[in-house]
JSON list of C-alpha atoms in Angstrom, two decimals:
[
{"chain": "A", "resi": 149, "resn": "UNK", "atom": "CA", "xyz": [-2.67, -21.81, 4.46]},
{"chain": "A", "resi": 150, "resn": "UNK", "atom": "CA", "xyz": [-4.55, -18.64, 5.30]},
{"chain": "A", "resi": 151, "resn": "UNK", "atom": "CA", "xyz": [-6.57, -17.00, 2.23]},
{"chain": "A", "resi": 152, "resn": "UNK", "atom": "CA", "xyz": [-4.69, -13.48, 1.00]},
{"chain": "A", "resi": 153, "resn": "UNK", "atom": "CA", "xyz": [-6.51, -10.36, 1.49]},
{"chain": "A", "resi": 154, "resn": "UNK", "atom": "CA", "xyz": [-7.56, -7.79, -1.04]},
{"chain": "A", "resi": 155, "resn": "UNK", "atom": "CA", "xyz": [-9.66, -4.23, -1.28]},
{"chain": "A", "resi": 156, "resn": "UNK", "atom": "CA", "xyz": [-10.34, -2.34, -4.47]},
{"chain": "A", "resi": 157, "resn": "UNK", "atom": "CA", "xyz": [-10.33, 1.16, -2.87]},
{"chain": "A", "resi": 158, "resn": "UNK", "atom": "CA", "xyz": [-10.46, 4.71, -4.55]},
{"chain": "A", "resi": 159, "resn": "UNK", "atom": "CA", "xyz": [-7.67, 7.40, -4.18]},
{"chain": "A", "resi": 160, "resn": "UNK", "atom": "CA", "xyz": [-7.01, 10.77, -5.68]},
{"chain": "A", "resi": 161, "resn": "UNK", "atom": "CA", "xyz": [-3.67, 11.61, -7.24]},
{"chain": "A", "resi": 162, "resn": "UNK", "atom": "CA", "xyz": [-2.45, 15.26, -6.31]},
{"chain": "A", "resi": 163, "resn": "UNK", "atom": "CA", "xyz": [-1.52, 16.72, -9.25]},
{"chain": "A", "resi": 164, "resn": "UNK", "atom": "CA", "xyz": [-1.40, 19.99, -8.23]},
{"chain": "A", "resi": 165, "resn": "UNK", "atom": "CA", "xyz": [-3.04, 22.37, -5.05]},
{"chain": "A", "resi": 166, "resn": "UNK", "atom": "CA", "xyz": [-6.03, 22.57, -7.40]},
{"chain": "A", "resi": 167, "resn": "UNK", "atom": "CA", "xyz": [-6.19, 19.92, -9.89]},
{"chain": "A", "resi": 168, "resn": "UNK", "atom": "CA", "xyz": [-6.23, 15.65, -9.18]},
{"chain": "A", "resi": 169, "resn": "UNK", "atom": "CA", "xyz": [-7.30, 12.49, -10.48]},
{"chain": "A", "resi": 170, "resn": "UNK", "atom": "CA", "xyz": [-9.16, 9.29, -9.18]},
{"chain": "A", "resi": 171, "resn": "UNK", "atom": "CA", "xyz": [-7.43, 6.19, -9.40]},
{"chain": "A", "resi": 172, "resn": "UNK", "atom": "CA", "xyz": [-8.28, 2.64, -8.23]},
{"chain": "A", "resi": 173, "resn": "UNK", "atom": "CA", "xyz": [-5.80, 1.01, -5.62]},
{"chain": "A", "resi": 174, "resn": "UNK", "atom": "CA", "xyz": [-5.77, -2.39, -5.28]},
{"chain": "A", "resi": 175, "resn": "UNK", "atom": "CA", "xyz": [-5.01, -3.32, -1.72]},
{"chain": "A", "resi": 176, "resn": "UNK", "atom": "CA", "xyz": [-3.24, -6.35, -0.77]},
{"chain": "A", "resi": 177, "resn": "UNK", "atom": "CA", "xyz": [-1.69, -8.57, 1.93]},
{"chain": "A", "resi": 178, "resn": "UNK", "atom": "CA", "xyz": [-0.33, -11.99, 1.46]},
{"chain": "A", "resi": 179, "resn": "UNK", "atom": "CA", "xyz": [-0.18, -14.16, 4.69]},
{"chain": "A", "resi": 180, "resn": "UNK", "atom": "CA", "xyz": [3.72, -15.68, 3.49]},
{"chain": "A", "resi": 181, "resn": "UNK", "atom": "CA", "xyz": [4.48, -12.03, 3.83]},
{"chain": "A", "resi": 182, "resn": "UNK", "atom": "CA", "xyz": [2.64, -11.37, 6.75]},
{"chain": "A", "resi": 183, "resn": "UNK", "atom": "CA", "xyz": [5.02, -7.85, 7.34]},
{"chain": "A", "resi": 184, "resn": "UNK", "atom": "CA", "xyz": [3.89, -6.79, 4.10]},
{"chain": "A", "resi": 185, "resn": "UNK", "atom": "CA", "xyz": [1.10, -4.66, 2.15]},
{"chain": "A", "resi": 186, "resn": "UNK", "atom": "CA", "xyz": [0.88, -4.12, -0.84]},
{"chain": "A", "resi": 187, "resn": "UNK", "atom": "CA", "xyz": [-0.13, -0.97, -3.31]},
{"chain": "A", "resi": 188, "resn": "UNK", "atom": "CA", "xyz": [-1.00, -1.71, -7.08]},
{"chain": "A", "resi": 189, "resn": "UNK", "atom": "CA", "xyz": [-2.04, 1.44, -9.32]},
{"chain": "A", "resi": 190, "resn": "UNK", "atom": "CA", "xyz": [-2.90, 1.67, -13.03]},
{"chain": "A", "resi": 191, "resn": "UNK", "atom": "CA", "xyz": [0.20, 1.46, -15.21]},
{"chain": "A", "resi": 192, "resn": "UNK", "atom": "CA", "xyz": [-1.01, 4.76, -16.55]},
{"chain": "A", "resi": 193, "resn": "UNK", "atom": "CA", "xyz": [-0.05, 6.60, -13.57]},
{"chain": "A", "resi": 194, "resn": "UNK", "atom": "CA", "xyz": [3.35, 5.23, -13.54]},
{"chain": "A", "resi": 195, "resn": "UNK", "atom": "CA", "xyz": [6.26, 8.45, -13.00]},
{"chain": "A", "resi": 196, "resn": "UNK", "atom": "CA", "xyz": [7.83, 6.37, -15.29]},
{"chain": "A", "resi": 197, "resn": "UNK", "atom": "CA", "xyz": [8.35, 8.12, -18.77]},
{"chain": "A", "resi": 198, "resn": "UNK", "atom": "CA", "xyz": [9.96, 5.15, -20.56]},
{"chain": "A", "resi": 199, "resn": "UNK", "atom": "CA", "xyz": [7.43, 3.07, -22.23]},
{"chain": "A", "resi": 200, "resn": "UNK", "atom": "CA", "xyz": [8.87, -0.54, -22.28]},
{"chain": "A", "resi": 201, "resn": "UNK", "atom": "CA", "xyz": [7.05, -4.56, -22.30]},
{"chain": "A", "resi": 202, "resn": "UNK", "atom": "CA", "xyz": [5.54, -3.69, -18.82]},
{"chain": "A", "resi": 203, "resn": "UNK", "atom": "CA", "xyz": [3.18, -1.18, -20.71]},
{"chain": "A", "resi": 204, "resn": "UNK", "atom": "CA", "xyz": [-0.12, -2.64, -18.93]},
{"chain": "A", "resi": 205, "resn": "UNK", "atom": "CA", "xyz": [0.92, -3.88, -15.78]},
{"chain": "A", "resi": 206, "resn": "UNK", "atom": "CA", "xyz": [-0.09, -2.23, -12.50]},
{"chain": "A", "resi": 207, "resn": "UNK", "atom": "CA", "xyz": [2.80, -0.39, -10.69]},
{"chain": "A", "resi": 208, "resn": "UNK", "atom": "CA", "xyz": [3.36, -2.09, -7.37]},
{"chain": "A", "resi": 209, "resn": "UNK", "atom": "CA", "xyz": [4.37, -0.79, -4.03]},
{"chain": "A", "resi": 210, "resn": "UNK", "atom": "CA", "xyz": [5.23, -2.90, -1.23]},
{"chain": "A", "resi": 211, "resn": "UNK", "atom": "CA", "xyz": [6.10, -1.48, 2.08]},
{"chain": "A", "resi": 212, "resn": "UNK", "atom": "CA", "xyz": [5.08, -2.31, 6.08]},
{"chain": "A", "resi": 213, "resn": "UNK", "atom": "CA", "xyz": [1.98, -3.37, 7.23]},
{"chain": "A", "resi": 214, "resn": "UNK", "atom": "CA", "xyz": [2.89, -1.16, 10.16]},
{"chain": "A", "resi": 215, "resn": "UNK", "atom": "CA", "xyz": [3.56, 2.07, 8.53]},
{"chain": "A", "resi": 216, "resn": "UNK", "atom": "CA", "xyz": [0.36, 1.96, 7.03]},
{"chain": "A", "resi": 217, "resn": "UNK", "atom": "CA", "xyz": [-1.07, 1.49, 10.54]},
{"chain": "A", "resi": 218, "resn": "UNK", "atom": "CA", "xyz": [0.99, 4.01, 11.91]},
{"chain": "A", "resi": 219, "resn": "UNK", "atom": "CA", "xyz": [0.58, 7.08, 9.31]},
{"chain": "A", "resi": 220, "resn": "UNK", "atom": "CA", "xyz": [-3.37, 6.77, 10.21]},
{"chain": "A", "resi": 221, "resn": "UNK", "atom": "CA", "xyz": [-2.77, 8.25, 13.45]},
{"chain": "A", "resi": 222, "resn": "UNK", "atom": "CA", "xyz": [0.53, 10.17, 13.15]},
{"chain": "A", "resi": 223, "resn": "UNK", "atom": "CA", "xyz": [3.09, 11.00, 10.56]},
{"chain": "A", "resi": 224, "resn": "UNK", "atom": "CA", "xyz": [4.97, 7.68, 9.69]},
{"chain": "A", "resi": 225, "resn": "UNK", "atom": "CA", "xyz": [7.72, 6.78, 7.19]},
{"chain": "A", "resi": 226, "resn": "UNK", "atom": "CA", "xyz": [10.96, 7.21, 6.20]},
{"chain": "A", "resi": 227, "resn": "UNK", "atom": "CA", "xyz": [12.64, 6.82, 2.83]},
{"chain": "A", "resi": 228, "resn": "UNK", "atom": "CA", "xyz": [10.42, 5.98, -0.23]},
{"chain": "A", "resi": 229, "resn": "UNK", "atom": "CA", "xyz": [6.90, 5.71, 1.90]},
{"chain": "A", "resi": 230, "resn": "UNK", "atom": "CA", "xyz": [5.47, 8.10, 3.99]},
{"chain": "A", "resi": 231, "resn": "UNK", "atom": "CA", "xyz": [1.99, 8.19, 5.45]},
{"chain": "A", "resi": 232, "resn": "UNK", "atom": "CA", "xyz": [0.20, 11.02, 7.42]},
{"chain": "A", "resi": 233, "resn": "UNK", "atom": "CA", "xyz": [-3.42, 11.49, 8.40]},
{"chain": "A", "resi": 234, "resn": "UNK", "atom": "CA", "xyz": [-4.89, 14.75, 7.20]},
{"chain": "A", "resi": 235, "resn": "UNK", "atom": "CA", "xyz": [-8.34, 16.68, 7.55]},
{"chain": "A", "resi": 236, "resn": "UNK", "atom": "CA", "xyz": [-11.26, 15.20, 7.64]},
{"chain": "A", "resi": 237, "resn": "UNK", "atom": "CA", "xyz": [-11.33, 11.42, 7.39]},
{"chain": "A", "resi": 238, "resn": "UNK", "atom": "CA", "xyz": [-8.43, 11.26, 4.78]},
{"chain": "A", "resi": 239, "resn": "UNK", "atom": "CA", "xyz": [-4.93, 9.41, 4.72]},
{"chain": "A", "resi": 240, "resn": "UNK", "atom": "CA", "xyz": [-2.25, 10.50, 2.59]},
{"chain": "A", "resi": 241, "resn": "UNK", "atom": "CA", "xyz": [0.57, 8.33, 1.39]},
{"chain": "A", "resi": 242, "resn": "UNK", "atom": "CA", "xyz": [3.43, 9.98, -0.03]},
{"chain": "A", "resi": 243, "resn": "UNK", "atom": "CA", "xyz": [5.15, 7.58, -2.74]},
{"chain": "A", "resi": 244, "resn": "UNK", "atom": "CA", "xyz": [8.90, 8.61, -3.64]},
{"chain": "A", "resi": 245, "resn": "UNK", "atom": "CA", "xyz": [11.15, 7.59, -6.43]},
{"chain": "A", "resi": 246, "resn": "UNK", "atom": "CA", "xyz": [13.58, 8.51, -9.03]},
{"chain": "A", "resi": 247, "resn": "UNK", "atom": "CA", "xyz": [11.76, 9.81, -11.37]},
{"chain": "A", "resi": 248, "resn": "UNK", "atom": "CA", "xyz": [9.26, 12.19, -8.58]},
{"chain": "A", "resi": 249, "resn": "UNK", "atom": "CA", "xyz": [7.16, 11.60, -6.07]},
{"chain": "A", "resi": 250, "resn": "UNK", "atom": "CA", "xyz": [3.70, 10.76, -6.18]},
{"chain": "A", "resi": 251, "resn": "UNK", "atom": "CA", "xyz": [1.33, 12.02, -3.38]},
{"chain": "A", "resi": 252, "resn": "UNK", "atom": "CA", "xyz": [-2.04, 9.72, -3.10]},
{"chain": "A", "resi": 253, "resn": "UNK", "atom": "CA", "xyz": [-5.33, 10.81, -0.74]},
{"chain": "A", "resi": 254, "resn": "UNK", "atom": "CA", "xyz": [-7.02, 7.90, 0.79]},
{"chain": "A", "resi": 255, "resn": "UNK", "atom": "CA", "xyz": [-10.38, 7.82, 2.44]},
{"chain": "A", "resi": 256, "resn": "UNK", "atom": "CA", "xyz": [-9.02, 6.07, 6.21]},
{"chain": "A", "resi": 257, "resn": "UNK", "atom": "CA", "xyz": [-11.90, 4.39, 6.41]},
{"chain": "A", "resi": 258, "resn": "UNK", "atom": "CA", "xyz": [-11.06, 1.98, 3.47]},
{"chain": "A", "resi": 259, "resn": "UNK", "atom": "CA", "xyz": [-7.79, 1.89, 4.81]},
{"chain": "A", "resi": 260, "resn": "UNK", "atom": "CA", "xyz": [-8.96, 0.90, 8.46]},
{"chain": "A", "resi": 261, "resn": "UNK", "atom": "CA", "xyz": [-10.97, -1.80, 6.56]},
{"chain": "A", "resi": 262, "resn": "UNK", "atom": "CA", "xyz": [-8.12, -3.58, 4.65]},
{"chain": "A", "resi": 263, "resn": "UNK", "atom": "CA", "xyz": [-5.70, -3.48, 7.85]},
{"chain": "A", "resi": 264, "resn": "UNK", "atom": "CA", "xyz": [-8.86, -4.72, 10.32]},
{"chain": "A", "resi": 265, "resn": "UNK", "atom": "CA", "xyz": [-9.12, -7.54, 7.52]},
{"chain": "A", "resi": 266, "resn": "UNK", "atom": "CA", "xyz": [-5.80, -8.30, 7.37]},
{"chain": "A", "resi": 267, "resn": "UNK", "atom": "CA", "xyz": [-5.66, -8.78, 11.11]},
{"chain": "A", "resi": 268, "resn": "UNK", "atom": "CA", "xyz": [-8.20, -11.65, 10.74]},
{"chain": "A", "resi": 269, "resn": "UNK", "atom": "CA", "xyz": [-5.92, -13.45, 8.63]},
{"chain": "A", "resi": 270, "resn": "UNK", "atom": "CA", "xyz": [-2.44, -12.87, 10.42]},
{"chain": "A", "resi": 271, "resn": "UNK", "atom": "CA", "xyz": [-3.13, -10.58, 14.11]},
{"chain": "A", "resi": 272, "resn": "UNK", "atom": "CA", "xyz": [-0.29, -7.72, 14.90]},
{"chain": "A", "resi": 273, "resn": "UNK", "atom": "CA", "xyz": [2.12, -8.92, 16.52]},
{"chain": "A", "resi": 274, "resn": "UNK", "atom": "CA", "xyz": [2.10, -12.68, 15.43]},
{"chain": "A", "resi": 275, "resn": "UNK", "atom": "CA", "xyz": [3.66, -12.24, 12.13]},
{"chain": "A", "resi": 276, "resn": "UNK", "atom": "CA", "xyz": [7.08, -13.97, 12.75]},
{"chain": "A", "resi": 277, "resn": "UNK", "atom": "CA", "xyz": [4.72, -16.95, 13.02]},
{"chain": "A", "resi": 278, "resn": "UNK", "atom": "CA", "xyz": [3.66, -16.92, 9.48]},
{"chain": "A", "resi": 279, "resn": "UNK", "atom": "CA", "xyz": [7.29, -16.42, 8.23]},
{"chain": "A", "resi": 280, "resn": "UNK", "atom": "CA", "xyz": [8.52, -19.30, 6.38]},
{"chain": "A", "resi": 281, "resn": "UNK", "atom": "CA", "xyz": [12.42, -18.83, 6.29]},
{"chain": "A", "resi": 282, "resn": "UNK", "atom": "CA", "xyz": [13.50, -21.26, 3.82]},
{"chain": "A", "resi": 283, "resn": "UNK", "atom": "CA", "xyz": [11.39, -19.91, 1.51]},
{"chain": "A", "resi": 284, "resn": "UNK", "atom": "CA", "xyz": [12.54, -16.30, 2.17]},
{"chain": "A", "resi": 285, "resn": "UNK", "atom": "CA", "xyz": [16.12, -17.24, 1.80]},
{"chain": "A", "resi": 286, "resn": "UNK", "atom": "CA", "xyz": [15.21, -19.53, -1.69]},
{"chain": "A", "resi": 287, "resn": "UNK", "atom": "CA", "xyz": [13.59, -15.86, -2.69]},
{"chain": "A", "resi": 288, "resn": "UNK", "atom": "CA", "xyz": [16.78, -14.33, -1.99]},
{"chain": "A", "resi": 289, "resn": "UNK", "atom": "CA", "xyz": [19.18, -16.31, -3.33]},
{"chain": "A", "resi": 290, "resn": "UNK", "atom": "CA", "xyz": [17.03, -16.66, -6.71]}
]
């Protein structure tokens, strides 16, 4: 079994044209779902309003390995994840859900660092080898 991969990067939240916030993003990308990254932010910057037991827990976003690739070079995404490059060396990722959208400014080069890395573990284009499909349909049928 291949060793998961995960980057502690800073992002700004756009708040506003003039006003954001620095987060920490924790980057991640499990082998057993090698089509899959994943996006973990500060439970205090959940859209969220309700305050419930989760009070604490990072909010995660998991969407394709591929988008994120993609939006570094050209506008990617449909539905709840978009990604686009923008001036500079900067990545945004547009994050949309019922209660608003969240717009997030990455520096690419982290971002270039956490997809390089997890090429290592699981290369583009060989990630139906890592799929374990019993286990995906076990996960499906709780």
């Amino acid at each position: 079994m291949y060793a998961s991969v995960e980057e502690t990067v800073q992002a700004r939240l756009i708040l506003s044209p003039h006003r954001s916030a620095r987060l920490r993003v924790v980057l991640s990308y499990l082998p057993e779902d090698p089509f899959a990254v994943r996006m973990a932010f500060p439970a205090e910057f959940s859209l969220d309003e309700v305050v419930d037991d989760r009070s604490g827990e990072d909010i995660v976003w998991v969407f394709a390995r591929q988008l994120l690739s993609s939006g570094l070079e050209l506008p990617a995404g449909v539905g709840d994840v978009h990604v686009r490059p923008a001036l500079g060396r900067r990545t945004m990722v547009e994050l949309r859900a019922p209660e608003g959208t969240a717009l997030l400014q990455f520096d690419s080069t982290d971002l270039r660092r956490f997809l390089w890395r997890s090429r290592l573990v699981v290369p583009e284009g060989e990630e139906h080898l890592h799929l374990d499909a019993d286990r995906a349909l076990a996960q499906l049928l709780g």
